[in-house]
Amino acid sequence: MKRGILQGIGLLRWLALAMLVVTVLVTRHSLSRPGLALGVAAAALAVTVVATWRYRKDPLRLLTPPTVVVELLVGAGISLADGWTYKPGHAFSSAQSLGGAWPLAGVLTAGVAWGPVGGGVAGLVIGGARAGADFANGVSPSHVGASQVTSMVTTTALYVIAGAVVGRVAVLLDRSERTISAARARDQIARTLHDGVLQTLAIVERGTDDPALARLAREQERSLREFLFGVPDVFAGDTVPDRAGGQVGTCAIAFRRAAGRFETAFGGKVSVIVAGDVPPLTPDVTAALAGAVGEALTNAGKHGEARHVTVYMEPDADKGAFCSIKDDGSGFDPRDTPEGFGITSSIRARIAEVGGRVEIESVPGAGTDVRIWVDRSTRG
Amino acid sequence: MDDITVVLADDHEIWRNGVRADLGDGFEVVGEAGTAEDAIAVIRTTRPGLVVCDLHMPGGGIQVVKACADETKVVMLTVSEAERDLLDAVAAGAIGYLVKSTPPDELRTALMRAARGEPVFSPELAALVLGEFRQLAKAAGPVQPLTEREREVLQLVARGHTYREIAGQLHIAEKTVENHVRNILGKLHLNRKQELIRYALEHGIE
């Protein structure tokens, strides 16, 4: 993607060069040193040709420090030359001068190479050179009025902003490029591991008579899935949003962790199903949900002796989420079971804190069904 | 009752052996295949009552569904839980789908039901189908939306309730729950077809 920006700058270089040549022709009557003007044009042409040639060979070679410095220095020289090329008084006369556009290419290249700060500094260099040219053109410091100062400051500021903005864009592009290639690498790994390792783990889990080995296989399968489908990215050091683009991943991960703890502690099985289009939830809501799911699972294992629990989550009324935890355990009568009351009140408290709603249905002999509704954001 | 004749299609022999062992009494494995092409050929010659087919086998399990869904019942088995091609398989006519980690006794029960023509709808698949209909509802164009009752049934399946439990909660017969699920599958199938036709019309494909 950097190549795209560099290609654009390359085009700018040629256009600015054309403009420079036109400017020489148009302003030929105000030139005091036509020879210098031709020299300036020749220098710009030389750098433009070399830059184009280097771009053809390998665009990124335009970003090596010596190349950037040379282009910037030539640009500064061209800007500064304006002070001697023209007859005194040309500066601030609102007439075109040679050093206007072409040096901008150097500022932009510096931004791409060195980021916003480098681009800004490069802008400052060119802006400074222009101000120098203005003084050399015959404006002595004592004659500089407010309007001249404003003009110089504005011009310099524009160069600085241009360099900084391009630098910022380059940094952002770089980052998204890395994210994308990391996601691609992950996809490829996922595809490869999917039919190989996950398959083998499933075979082991099914084929073995050793419950410890089966549990190990299931734990490995779980951590592999976690690695493949929505964990902080180990390749780019960044968090890649999952398919929904939200932080559904964090809820799904938290639920799966709780499921893993349940399976290790009680030996049953938990199915975690989180729809791909659950809206992003705030960290508070996510934490409250994860806590509530953990409590519900503990309850199912400890008091209900459940063998199979299903944790399900889907978007609700396009502003929040619905979550249910359903087990096949023994259930309890909420009215006369103290531990059932304890657990349910703790789930209710967690969810109430983030402005959500809880319904718990438990029938002795028919398992427990916990239903939770939350809004995307907290109440406060 | 006669044994249910089964064809197993999966590229891993060890997996086919495992499933065969799990099936036990009541099932008779009449053929096995390691690729979609072989599977279709074996199904054509053996005419089984049920096909248990891996989604990701060479040639693609979906091809098997497309070729054979009219003649026999196809159940997809997969290690993946949330994949697009799973929906495609079911929309193409598979009667159900199960994850490979399904415990043997559950697998047996589910396959028995599938052989009788009852849709085998795991919570994972129900969740996928619900998501598909949410997507369809957002997109413009002619779609067959779920009725409120169908949505309710589907959500209960996704949340891990058995057909019997759903029947009890909604005060309807278990057969009615099955009918709802079958209708949902039909609508999914139809919507997919309409989507394809619309796409073809919009892009001038005849």
Coordinates of C-alpha atoms in Angstrom, one line a residue:
Chain A
M1 CA 0.0 0.0 0.0
K2 CA 3.0 2.2 0.6
R3 CA 3.8 1.6 -3.0
G4 CA 0.5 3.2 -3.9
I5 CA 1.4 6.4 -2.0
L6 CA 4.9 6.4 -3.6
Q7 CA 3.3 6.0 -7.0
G8 CA 1.2 9.1 -6.3
I9 CA 4.2 11.1 -5.1
G10 CA 6.0 10.0 -8.3
L11 CA 3.1 11.5 -10.4
L12 CA 3.2 14.6 -8.3
R13 CA 6.9 15.0 -8.9
W14 CA 6.3 15.0 -12.7
L15 CA 3.3 17.4 -12.5
A16 CA 5.3 19.7 -10.2
L17 CA 8.2 19.6 -12.7
A18 CA 5.9 20.5 -15.5
M19 CA 4.5 23.4 -13.5
L20 CA 8.0 24.5 -12.7
V21 CA 8.9 24.6 -16.4
V22 CA 5.7 26.5 -17.1
T23 CA 6.5 28.9 -14.3
V24 CA 9.9 29.6 -15.7
L25 CA 8.3 30.5 -19.1
V26 CA 5.5 32.6 -17.6
T27 CA 7.7 34.6 -15.2
R28 CA 10.7 34.9 -17.5
H29 CA 10.4 38.7 -17.4
S30 CA 10.8 38.9 -13.7
L31 CA 13.9 36.6 -13.7
S32 CA 17.1 38.3 -12.6
R33 CA 19.2 35.2 -13.1
P34 CA 17.8 33.0 -15.9
G35 CA 20.8 30.7 -15.7
L36 CA 20.0 29.9 -12.1
A37 CA 16.4 29.2 -13.0
L38 CA 17.5 26.8 -15.7
G39 CA 19.8 25.1 -13.1
V40 CA 16.9 24.8 -10.7
A41 CA 14.8 23.2 -13.4
A42 CA 17.7 20.8 -14.4
A43 CA 18.2 19.8 -10.7
A44 CA 14.5 19.1 -10.3
L45 CA 14.5 17.1 -13.6
A46 CA 17.5 15.1 -12.5
V47 CA 16.0 14.1 -9.2
T48 CA 12.6 13.3 -10.8
V49 CA 14.2 11.1 -13.4
V50 CA 16.4 9.3 -10.8
A51 CA 13.4 8.9 -8.4
T52 CA 11.3 7.4 -11.3
W53 CA 14.1 5.0 -12.2
R54 CA 14.6 3.9 -8.6
Y55 CA 10.8 3.5 -8.2
R56 CA 10.7 1.1 -11.2
K57 CA 13.5 -1.0 -9.7
D58 CA 12.1 -1.1 -6.2
P59 CA 9.7 1.5 -4.8
L60 CA 10.8 1.0 -1.3
R61 CA 14.4 2.1 -2.2
L62 CA 13.0 5.6 -2.4
L63 CA 12.6 5.5 1.4
T64 CA 16.2 4.9 2.4
P65 CA 17.5 7.8 4.5
P66 CA 20.2 9.0 2.0
T67 CA 17.6 9.1 -0.9
V68 CA 15.0 11.0 1.2
V69 CA 17.7 13.5 2.5
V70 CA 19.0 14.2 -1.0
E71 CA 15.5 14.8 -2.3
L72 CA 14.7 17.1 0.6
L73 CA 18.0 19.0 0.3
V74 CA 17.5 19.6 -3.4
G75 CA 13.9 20.7 -2.6
A76 CA 15.2 23.1 0.0
G77 CA 17.8 24.4 -2.4
I78 CA 15.2 25.0 -5.1
S79 CA 13.0 26.9 -2.6
L80 CA 15.9 28.9 -1.4
A81 CA 17.1 29.7 -4.9
D82 CA 13.8 31.7 -5.4
G83 CA 15.5 34.4 -3.4
W84 CA 18.2 35.0 -6.1
T85 CA 16.4 33.9 -9.2
Y86 CA 14.0 36.7 -9.2
K87 CA 14.3 40.4 -9.2
P88 CA 14.0 42.0 -5.7
G89 CA 10.4 42.4 -4.6
H90 CA 9.1 39.3 -6.3
A91 CA 8.4 37.7 -3.0
F92 CA 5.0 38.3 -1.6
S93 CA 3.9 39.8 -4.9
S94 CA 1.5 36.8 -5.2
A95 CA 3.2 35.9 -8.5
Q96 CA 4.2 32.3 -9.0
S97 CA 7.8 31.3 -8.2
L98 CA 9.8 28.2 -9.0
G99 CA 10.1 26.6 -5.6
G100 CA 6.5 26.2 -4.8
A101 CA 5.2 22.8 -5.6
W102 CA 8.1 20.5 -6.5
P103 CA 9.8 20.4 -3.0
L104 CA 6.5 19.1 -1.6
A105 CA 7.3 15.7 -3.1
G106 CA 10.3 15.5 -0.8
V107 CA 8.2 16.5 2.2
L108 CA 5.6 13.8 1.4
T109 CA 8.3 11.1 0.8
A110 CA 9.8 12.0 4.2
G111 CA 6.4 11.6 5.8
V112 CA 6.1 8.1 4.2
A113 CA 9.6 7.1 5.2
W114 CA 9.7 8.6 8.7
G115 CA 6.1 8.9 9.9
P116 CA 4.2 12.1 11.0
V117 CA 7.1 13.6 13.0
G118 CA 9.7 13.1 10.3
G119 CA 7.2 14.5 7.7
G120 CA 6.5 17.5 9.9
V121 CA 10.2 18.2 10.3
A122 CA 10.7 17.9 6.5
G123 CA 7.8 20.4 6.0
L124 CA 9.6 22.7 8.5
V125 CA 12.8 22.5 6.5
I126 CA 11.1 23.4 3.2
G127 CA 9.0 26.1 4.8
G128 CA 12.1 27.5 6.4
A129 CA 13.9 27.5 3.1
R130 CA 11.0 29.5 1.5
A131 CA 11.1 32.0 4.3
G132 CA 14.9 32.3 3.7
A133 CA 14.3 32.9 0.0
D134 CA 11.8 35.7 0.9
F135 CA 14.4 37.5 3.0
A136 CA 17.1 37.1 0.4
N137 CA 14.7 38.5 -2.2
G138 CA 15.1 41.8 -0.6
V139 CA 12.8 41.9 2.3
S140 CA 15.0 43.0 5.2
P141 CA 13.8 41.9 8.6
S142 CA 13.0 45.5 9.5
H143 CA 10.6 45.7 6.6
V144 CA 8.6 42.6 7.4
G145 CA 5.1 43.4 8.3
A146 CA 2.3 41.4 9.8
S147 CA 1.0 40.2 6.5
Q148 CA 4.4 39.0 5.3
V149 CA 4.9 37.1 8.6
T150 CA 1.4 35.6 8.3
S151 CA 2.1 34.5 4.7
M152 CA 5.4 32.9 5.7
V153 CA 3.9 31.1 8.7
T154 CA 0.9 29.9 6.8
T155 CA 3.1 28.5 4.0
T156 CA 5.4 26.8 6.4
A157 CA 2.4 25.4 8.4
L158 CA 0.9 24.0 5.2
Y159 CA 4.2 22.1 4.4
V160 CA 4.4 20.8 8.0
I161 CA 0.7 19.6 7.9
A162 CA 1.2 18.0 4.5
G163 CA 4.2 16.0 5.7
A164 CA 2.6 15.1 9.0
V165 CA -0.7 14.0 7.5
V166 CA 1.0 11.8 4.9
G167 CA 3.2 10.4 7.6
R168 CA 0.2 9.5 9.7
V169 CA -1.6 7.9 6.8
A170 CA 1.4 5.9 6.0
V171 CA 1.6 4.6 9.6
L172 CA -2.1 3.7 9.5
L173 CA -1.8 1.9 6.2
D174 CA 1.2 0.0 7.4
R175 CA -0.7 -1.1 10.5
S176 CA -3.7 -2.3 8.6
E177 CA -1.5 -4.0 6.0
R178 CA 0.1 -5.9 8.8
T179 CA -3.2 -6.8 10.3
I180 CA -4.5 -8.1 7.0
S181 CA -1.5 -10.2 6.3
A182 CA -1.7 -11.6 9.9
A183 CA -5.3 -12.5 9.4
R184 CA -4.4 -14.2 6.1
A185 CA -1.6 -16.2 7.7
R186 CA -4.0 -17.2 10.5
D187 CA -6.7 -18.3 8.0
Q188 CA -4.1 -20.4 6.2
I189 CA -2.9 -22.0 9.4
A190 CA -6.5 -22.5 10.5
R191 CA -7.4 -24.3 7.3
T192 CA -4.4 -26.5 7.6
L193 CA -4.9 -27.4 11.2
H194 CA -8.6 -27.7 10.9
D195 CA -8.7 -31.0 8.9
G196 CA -5.5 -32.3 10.4
V197 CA -5.0 -31.7 14.1
L198 CA -8.6 -31.0 15.1
Q199 CA -9.7 -34.1 13.3
T200 CA -7.1 -36.2 15.0
L201 CA -8.0 -34.8 18.4
A202 CA -11.7 -35.7 17.7
I203 CA -10.7 -39.2 16.7
V204 CA -8.6 -39.6 19.9
E205 CA -11.4 -38.3 22.0
R206 CA -13.9 -40.7 20.5
G207 CA -11.6 -43.7 20.1
T208 CA -10.0 -44.0 23.5
D209 CA -11.2 -45.9 26.5
D210 CA -9.0 -43.8 28.8
P211 CA -11.1 -40.9 30.2
A212 CA -8.0 -39.0 31.1
L213 CA -6.7 -39.1 27.5
A214 CA -10.2 -38.2 26.2
R215 CA -10.2 -35.1 28.5
L216 CA -6.7 -34.2 27.5
A217 CA -7.7 -34.4 23.8
R218 CA -10.8 -32.2 24.5
E219 CA -8.7 -29.6 26.4
Q220 CA -6.2 -29.5 23.6
E221 CA -9.0 -29.1 21.0
R222 CA -10.4 -26.3 23.0
S223 CA -7.2 -24.4 23.3
L224 CA -6.4 -24.9 19.7
R225 CA -9.8 -23.5 18.7
E226 CA -9.3 -20.6 21.0
F227 CA -6.0 -20.0 19.3
L228 CA -7.4 -20.3 15.8
F229 CA -10.7 -18.4 16.1
G230 CA -10.4 -15.2 18.0
V231 CA -7.6 -14.6 20.4
P232 CA -5.2 -11.7 20.6
D233 CA -3.1 -12.0 17.5
V234 CA 0.3 -13.5 18.1
F235 CA 1.6 -12.4 14.7
A236 CA 1.2 -8.7 14.7
G237 CA 0.9 -8.0 18.4
D238 CA -2.5 -6.5 17.7
T239 CA -6.0 -7.7 18.4
V240 CA -7.7 -8.7 15.3
P241 CA -11.5 -8.3 15.5
D242 CA -13.4 -11.5 14.7
R243 CA -15.7 -12.1 11.9
A244 CA -18.4 -9.8 13.3
G245 CA -15.8 -7.0 13.7
G246 CA -16.9 -6.6 17.3
Q247 CA -15.7 -7.9 20.5
V248 CA -17.9 -10.9 20.4
G249 CA -14.6 -12.8 20.6
T250 CA -14.1 -11.7 24.1
C251 CA -17.5 -13.0 25.3
A252 CA -17.0 -16.2 23.4
I253 CA -13.5 -16.7 24.8
A254 CA -14.6 -15.9 28.3
F255 CA -17.5 -18.4 28.0
R256 CA -15.2 -21.1 26.5
R257 CA -12.7 -20.6 29.4
A258 CA -15.5 -21.0 31.9
A259 CA -16.6 -24.1 29.9
G260 CA -13.1 -25.5 30.1
R261 CA -13.1 -25.1 33.9
F262 CA -16.4 -26.8 34.2
E263 CA -15.3 -29.8 32.1
T264 CA -12.0 -30.2 34.1
A265 CA -13.8 -29.9 37.5
F266 CA -17.0 -31.9 36.8
G267 CA -16.2 -34.0 33.7
G268 CA -19.3 -33.1 31.8
K269 CA -19.6 -31.3 28.4
V270 CA -20.4 -27.7 27.7
S271 CA -21.4 -26.5 24.2
V272 CA -20.7 -22.8 23.7
I273 CA -22.6 -21.2 20.9
V274 CA -22.2 -17.4 20.3
A275 CA -23.9 -16.0 17.2
G276 CA -21.5 -14.1 14.9
D277 CA -23.6 -10.9 14.9
V278 CA -23.8 -10.1 18.6
P279 CA -23.3 -6.4 18.9
P280 CA -20.1 -5.2 20.7
L281 CA -20.6 -5.0 24.4
T282 CA -18.8 -2.8 26.9
P283 CA -16.0 -4.5 29.0
D284 CA -18.3 -4.1 32.1
V285 CA -21.1 -6.0 30.5
T286 CA -18.8 -8.6 29.1
A287 CA -17.2 -9.2 32.5
A288 CA -20.7 -9.4 34.2
L289 CA -21.9 -11.9 31.6
A290 CA -18.7 -14.0 31.9
G291 CA -19.1 -14.0 35.7
A292 CA -22.7 -15.0 35.5
V293 CA -22.0 -17.8 33.0
G294 CA -19.2 -19.0 35.3
E295 CA -21.5 -19.1 38.3
A296 CA -24.3 -20.8 36.4
L297 CA -21.9 -23.5 35.3
T298 CA -20.5 -24.0 38.8
N299 CA -24.1 -24.3 40.0
A300 CA -24.9 -26.8 37.3
G301 CA -21.9 -29.0 38.1
K302 CA -21.8 -28.8 41.8
H303 CA -25.4 -28.9 42.8
G304 CA -27.1 -30.1 39.6
E305 CA -24.6 -32.8 38.6
A306 CA -25.2 -31.8 35.0
R307 CA -23.6 -33.8 32.2
H308 CA -24.3 -31.4 29.4
V309 CA -24.7 -27.7 29.5
T310 CA -25.4 -25.4 26.5
V311 CA -24.4 -21.7 26.7
Y312 CA -26.0 -19.7 23.9
M313 CA -25.8 -16.0 23.0
E314 CA -27.5 -14.0 20.3
P315 CA -28.3 -10.3 19.5
D316 CA -31.4 -9.0 21.1
A317 CA -33.6 -6.2 19.7
D318 CA -30.6 -4.7 17.9
K319 CA -29.2 -3.0 20.9
G320 CA -28.2 -5.7 23.3
A321 CA -27.7 -9.4 23.8
F322 CA -29.5 -12.4 25.0
C323 CA -27.7 -15.2 26.7
S324 CA -28.9 -18.5 28.1
I325 CA -27.3 -21.3 30.2
K326 CA -29.2 -24.5 30.1
D327 CA -28.2 -27.7 31.8
D328 CA -29.6 -31.3 32.1
G329 CA -28.9 -31.5 35.8
S330 CA -31.2 -32.3 38.7
G331 CA -32.5 -28.8 39.0
F332 CA -33.7 -27.3 42.2
D333 CA -36.7 -25.6 43.7
P334 CA -35.7 -22.0 44.0
R335 CA -38.2 -21.5 46.9
D336 CA -36.7 -23.9 49.4
T337 CA -33.1 -24.6 48.2
P338 CA -30.6 -22.3 50.1
E339 CA -27.6 -22.9 47.7
G340 CA -29.9 -22.4 44.7
F341 CA -31.0 -19.1 46.2
G342 CA -27.4 -18.1 46.9
I343 CA -26.2 -18.8 43.4
T344 CA -29.3 -17.2 41.8
S345 CA -28.9 -14.1 43.9
S346 CA -25.3 -13.7 42.9
I347 CA -26.1 -14.1 39.2
R348 CA -28.9 -11.5 39.6
A349 CA -26.6 -9.1 41.4
R350 CA -23.9 -9.2 38.7
I351 CA -26.3 -8.6 35.9
A352 CA -28.4 -6.0 37.8
E353 CA -25.2 -4.0 38.2
V354 CA -24.9 -3.5 34.5
G355 CA -28.6 -2.8 34.1
G356 CA -29.5 -6.3 32.7
R357 CA -32.4 -8.7 33.5
V358 CA -32.3 -12.3 34.6
E359 CA -34.9 -15.1 34.6
I360 CA -34.1 -18.4 36.2
E361 CA -36.2 -21.4 35.7
S362 CA -35.4 -24.6 37.6
V363 CA -37.6 -27.6 38.0
P364 CA -36.4 -30.6 40.2
G365 CA -35.5 -33.4 37.8
A366 CA -35.6 -31.2 34.7
G367 CA -32.5 -29.1 34.9
T368 CA -32.0 -25.4 35.2
D369 CA -32.4 -22.7 32.5
V370 CA -30.8 -19.3 33.2
R371 CA -31.8 -16.5 30.8
I372 CA -30.0 -13.1 30.7
W373 CA -30.7 -9.9 28.8
V374 CA -28.2 -7.1 28.7
D375 CA -27.9 -3.8 27.0
R376 CA -24.8 -2.8 25.0
S377 CA -23.7 -0.2 27.5
T378 CA -23.9 0.1 31.2
R379 CA -26.7 2.2 32.8
G380 CA -24.4 4.9 34.0
Chain B
M1 CA -37.3 -53.9 12.7
D2 CA -34.7 -54.2 10.0
D3 CA -31.2 -52.7 10.4
I4 CA -30.7 -49.3 9.0
T5 CA -28.4 -49.5 6.0
V6 CA -25.6 -46.9 6.2
V7 CA -22.9 -45.6 3.9
L8 CA -19.9 -43.9 5.7
A9 CA -18.1 -41.3 3.7
D10 CA -15.0 -39.8 5.3
D11 CA -11.4 -39.7 4.1
H12 CA -10.0 -41.0 7.4
E13 CA -10.3 -44.7 7.7
I14 CA -9.7 -44.7 11.4
W15 CA -12.7 -42.3 11.8
R16 CA -14.9 -44.6 9.7
N17 CA -13.8 -47.5 11.9
G18 CA -14.7 -45.5 15.0
V19 CA -18.1 -44.5 13.8
R20 CA -18.8 -48.1 12.7
A21 CA -17.9 -49.4 16.1
D22 CA -20.1 -46.7 17.7
L23 CA -23.1 -47.5 15.6
G24 CA -23.4 -51.1 16.9
D25 CA -26.7 -52.9 16.7
G26 CA -29.5 -51.6 14.6
F27 CA -27.2 -50.3 11.8
E28 CA -25.6 -52.1 9.0
V29 CA -22.7 -50.4 7.2
V30 CA -23.2 -51.4 3.5
G31 CA -20.5 -49.2 2.0
E32 CA -17.6 -46.8 2.7
A33 CA -15.9 -44.2 0.7
G34 CA -13.0 -41.8 1.0
T35 CA -13.9 -39.2 -1.6
A36 CA -17.1 -37.5 -2.7
E37 CA -17.0 -39.2 -6.1
D38 CA -16.6 -42.7 -4.6
A39 CA -19.3 -41.9 -2.1
I40 CA -21.8 -41.0 -4.8
A41 CA -21.0 -44.2 -6.7
V42 CA -21.3 -46.3 -3.6
I43 CA -24.6 -44.7 -2.7
R44 CA -25.9 -45.3 -6.2
T45 CA -25.1 -49.0 -6.1
T46 CA -26.0 -49.8 -2.4
R47 CA -29.0 -47.5 -2.0
P48 CA -28.6 -47.1 1.7
G49 CA -31.2 -45.7 4.1
L50 CA -28.7 -43.2 5.5
V51 CA -25.5 -41.6 4.5
V52 CA -23.1 -40.2 7.1
C53 CA -20.8 -37.8 5.3
D54 CA -17.8 -35.7 6.3
L55 CA -18.2 -32.1 5.2
H56 CA -14.5 -31.6 4.4
M57 CA -13.7 -34.8 2.6
P58 CA -11.9 -34.6 -0.8
G59 CA -14.4 -33.5 -3.4
G60 CA -16.5 -31.9 -0.8
G61 CA -19.4 -33.4 1.3
I62 CA -21.7 -30.8 -0.3
Q63 CA -21.4 -32.6 -3.7
V64 CA -22.6 -35.8 -2.1
V65 CA -25.6 -34.0 -0.6
K66 CA -26.4 -32.3 -4.0
A67 CA -26.2 -35.6 -5.8
C68 CA -28.0 -37.9 -3.4
A69 CA -30.3 -35.8 -1.1
D70 CA -33.3 -36.8 -3.2
E71 CA -32.6 -40.6 -3.0
T72 CA -31.5 -41.0 0.6
K73 CA -31.0 -39.1 3.9
V74 CA -27.7 -37.5 4.3
V75 CA -26.3 -36.4 7.7
M76 CA -23.2 -34.2 7.7
L77 CA -20.5 -34.8 10.3
T78 CA -17.8 -32.2 10.9
V79 CA -15.3 -30.9 13.4
S80 CA -16.3 -27.3 12.7
E81 CA -19.0 -25.6 14.5
A82 CA -19.7 -22.4 12.8
E83 CA -19.1 -22.5 9.1
R84 CA -20.8 -21.1 6.1
D85 CA -20.5 -24.3 4.0
L86 CA -22.4 -26.1 6.7
L87 CA -25.4 -23.9 6.0
D88 CA -24.9 -24.6 2.3
A89 CA -24.9 -28.3 3.0
V90 CA -28.2 -28.1 4.9
A91 CA -29.7 -25.8 2.3
A92 CA -28.7 -28.3 -0.4
G93 CA -30.8 -30.9 1.3
A94 CA -28.8 -32.6 4.1
I95 CA -31.3 -33.7 6.8
G96 CA -29.0 -32.7 9.6
Y97 CA -25.6 -32.1 10.9
L98 CA -23.6 -33.3 13.9
V99 CA -20.3 -32.3 15.4
K100 CA -17.7 -35.1 15.5
S101 CA -17.4 -34.8 19.3
T102 CA -21.0 -35.9 19.7
P103 CA -21.0 -38.7 22.3
P104 CA -21.6 -42.2 20.8
D105 CA -25.0 -42.8 22.4
E106 CA -26.2 -39.3 21.2
L107 CA -24.9 -40.1 17.8
R108 CA -26.8 -43.3 17.6
T109 CA -30.0 -41.7 18.7
A110 CA -29.6 -38.8 16.3
L111 CA -28.8 -41.1 13.3
M112 CA -31.8 -43.3 14.2
R113 CA -34.1 -40.3 14.0
A114 CA -32.4 -39.1 10.8
A115 CA -33.0 -42.5 9.2
R116 CA -36.7 -42.1 10.0
G117 CA -36.7 -38.7 8.2
E118 CA -36.6 -36.5 11.3
P119 CA -34.3 -33.5 10.9
V120 CA -31.3 -33.7 13.2
F121 CA -30.8 -30.2 14.3
S122 CA -27.9 -29.6 16.7
P123 CA -27.9 -26.4 18.8
E124 CA -25.0 -25.2 16.7
L125 CA -26.8 -25.5 13.4
A126 CA -30.0 -23.9 14.9
A127 CA -27.9 -20.9 15.9
L128 CA -26.4 -20.7 12.4
V129 CA -29.8 -20.9 10.8
L130 CA -31.2 -18.2 13.1
G131 CA -28.3 -16.0 12.2
E132 CA -29.0 -16.6 8.5
F133 CA -32.6 -15.5 8.9
R134 CA -31.5 -12.4 10.8
Q135 CA -29.3 -11.6 7.8
L136 CA -32.0 -12.2 5.3
A137 CA -34.4 -10.0 7.3
K138 CA -31.9 -7.2 7.1
A139 CA -31.3 -7.6 3.3
A140 CA -33.9 -6.3 0.9
G141 CA -35.7 -8.6 -1.5
P142 CA -38.3 -11.3 -1.3
V143 CA -37.6 -13.7 1.5
Q144 CA -39.7 -16.1 3.4
P145 CA -39.3 -15.0 7.0
L146 CA -39.8 -17.3 10.0
T147 CA -43.0 -17.1 11.8
E148 CA -42.8 -16.1 15.4
R149 CA -43.5 -19.7 16.5
E150 CA -40.8 -21.1 14.2
R151 CA -38.3 -18.6 15.5
E152 CA -39.2 -19.6 19.1
V153 CA -38.7 -23.3 18.3
L154 CA -35.4 -22.6 16.6
Q155 CA -34.1 -20.5 19.4
L156 CA -35.0 -23.2 21.9
V157 CA -33.1 -25.8 19.9
A158 CA -30.1 -23.4 19.8
R159 CA -30.3 -23.1 23.5
G160 CA -30.0 -26.8 24.0
H161 CA -33.6 -28.0 24.5
T162 CA -34.7 -31.3 23.2
Y163 CA -37.8 -31.6 21.0
R164 CA -39.6 -33.2 23.9
E165 CA -38.7 -30.3 26.2
I166 CA -39.8 -27.8 23.6
A167 CA -43.1 -29.6 23.1
G168 CA -43.6 -29.4 26.8
Q169 CA -42.8 -25.7 27.1
L170 CA -44.9 -24.6 24.2
H171 CA -47.7 -27.0 25.0
I172 CA -47.6 -28.6 21.6
A173 CA -47.0 -32.1 20.3
E174 CA -43.5 -33.3 19.7
K175 CA -44.5 -34.1 16.1
T176 CA -45.5 -30.4 15.7
V177 CA -42.1 -29.4 16.8
E178 CA -40.6 -31.6 14.2
N179 CA -42.9 -30.1 11.6
H180 CA -41.8 -26.6 12.5
V181 CA -38.1 -27.7 12.1
R182 CA -38.9 -29.3 8.8
N183 CA -40.7 -26.1 7.6
I184 CA -37.7 -24.0 8.7
L185 CA -35.4 -26.1 6.6
G186 CA -37.8 -25.8 3.7
K187 CA -37.7 -22.0 4.0
L188 CA -33.9 -22.0 4.2
H189 CA -33.8 -24.0 1.1
L190 CA -36.3 -21.8 -0.7
N191 CA -34.6 -18.6 0.3
R192 CA -31.3 -19.9 -0.9
K193 CA -32.8 -20.7 -4.2
Q194 CA -34.5 -17.3 -4.5
E195 CA -31.2 -15.6 -3.7
L196 CA -29.5 -17.6 -6.4
I197 CA -32.2 -16.7 -9.0
R198 CA -32.1 -13.0 -8.0
Y199 CA -28.3 -13.0 -8.3
A200 CA -28.6 -14.7 -11.7
L201 CA -31.2 -12.2 -12.9
E202 CA -29.2 -9.2 -11.6
H203 CA -26.1 -10.4 -13.3
G204 CA -27.7 -11.3 -16.6
I205 CA -27.0 -15.0 -16.2
E206 CA -29.5 -17.3 -17.9

